[in-house]
């Protein structure tokens, strides 16, 4: 099979994969943000004016867009996918959202594949863990490895299974980040951060909590809005299972709030970072419950 690649969405994930996989000359891409065409050109990726042009001749299509845009992309590409083309939905959305997207793709000539990306694409790059599920998961597994992905695992023939594994895991991972923000702002306000972190270190030695808190806050400041969209999908999944998403809904709120601050993580250390965050969320009215 011709391994020509199409990327729908060329943000952090798309550009990282294209560069690390050395896809110059064999990939086309489309992104709704015109400024990303410059990055495409730098990496040798053909910039396209729309999805139809990007998908022309592609046997492997990677959808790497925001969670809210994922269903619209599936509907838009379904009529123009080539015969037997593998549409790999790598977006962080609920299993039900992926099953609906699969139905949309089934109206055309392409084949839908549920792909879950289990870790940040940087610094893992092509070694980032991928879970693959769906009727064509085995062939997609082979195709993804053929273009350079080095950590792919097939988890079943049902669309939604890969994304379910990721989002259930995300309830814990992103929830811990949100709890970190709430805990550290309270500790900072009371002047007990050092003692609280030392107490946590005493009970868990794997990673120093000072480093973990610093890292978690970084992730929320830089990627909070994208993570909020993912956790909104996780909340929808929990509702569909009859589970009230009480913690998850508040995780959405904190991820969104910190992501919308628009501040870069201060390099001076954890205390400087907390001071900047507390000042910013106070000015935004978050601490007063105004948002």
Tab-separated table of N, CA and C in Angstrom, residues 7 100 112 114 120 125 150 176-177 219 233 252 254 265 288:
chain	number	residue	atom	x	y	z
A	7	UNK	N	-2.181	14.948	7.222
A	7	UNK	CA	-2.400	15.415	8.587
A	7	UNK	C	-3.465	16.495	8.578
A	100	UNK	N	-19.470	7.844	17.113
A	100	UNK	CA	-20.249	8.679	16.195
A	100	UNK	C	-19.396	9.081	14.995
A	112	UNK	N	-12.282	3.798	9.662
A	112	UNK	CA	-12.044	4.551	10.892
A	112	UNK	C	-11.216	3.741	11.882
A	114	UNK	N	-9.687	4.144	15.942
A	114	UNK	CA	-9.615	4.859	17.214
A	114	UNK	C	-8.179	4.772	17.728
A	120	UNK	N	2.310	13.122	26.665
A	120	UNK	CA	2.664	14.298	25.870
A	120	UNK	C	3.575	13.914	24.712
A	125	UNK	N	7.976	12.155	21.355
A	125	UNK	CA	7.975	12.177	19.893
A	125	UNK	C	7.451	10.855	19.317
A	150	UNK	N	6.939	4.107	17.211
A	150	UNK	CA	7.704	2.993	17.771
A	150	UNK	C	7.072	2.366	19.007
A	176	UNK	N	-5.311	14.797	39.252
A	176	UNK	CA	-4.206	15.073	40.175
A	176	UNK	C	-3.587	16.436	39.891
A	177	UNK	N	-3.498	16.795	38.613
A	177	UNK	CA	-2.962	18.113	38.279
A	177	UNK	C	-3.858	19.209	38.847
A	219	UNK	N	2.124	22.205	33.167
A	219	UNK	CA	1.250	21.563	32.177
A	219	UNK	C	-0.088	22.303	32.083
A	233	UNK	N	-14.799	15.818	27.843
A	233	UNK	CA	-15.174	14.545	27.204
A	233	UNK	C	-15.179	13.412	28.226
A	252	UNK	N	-12.193	20.172	35.019
A	252	UNK	CA	-12.399	20.977	33.810
A	252	UNK	C	-12.268	22.463	34.145
A	254	UNK	N	-10.753	24.057	36.680
A	254	UNK	CA	-9.412	24.509	37.037
A	254	UNK	C	-8.466	24.473	35.845
A	265	UNK	N	4.986	29.878	32.166
A	265	UNK	CA	5.507	29.451	33.461
A	265	UNK	C	6.779	30.223	33.821
A	288	UNK	N	-12.553	34.326	43.552
A	288	UNK	CA	-13.790	34.812	44.137
A	288	UNK	C	-15.008	34.075	43.613
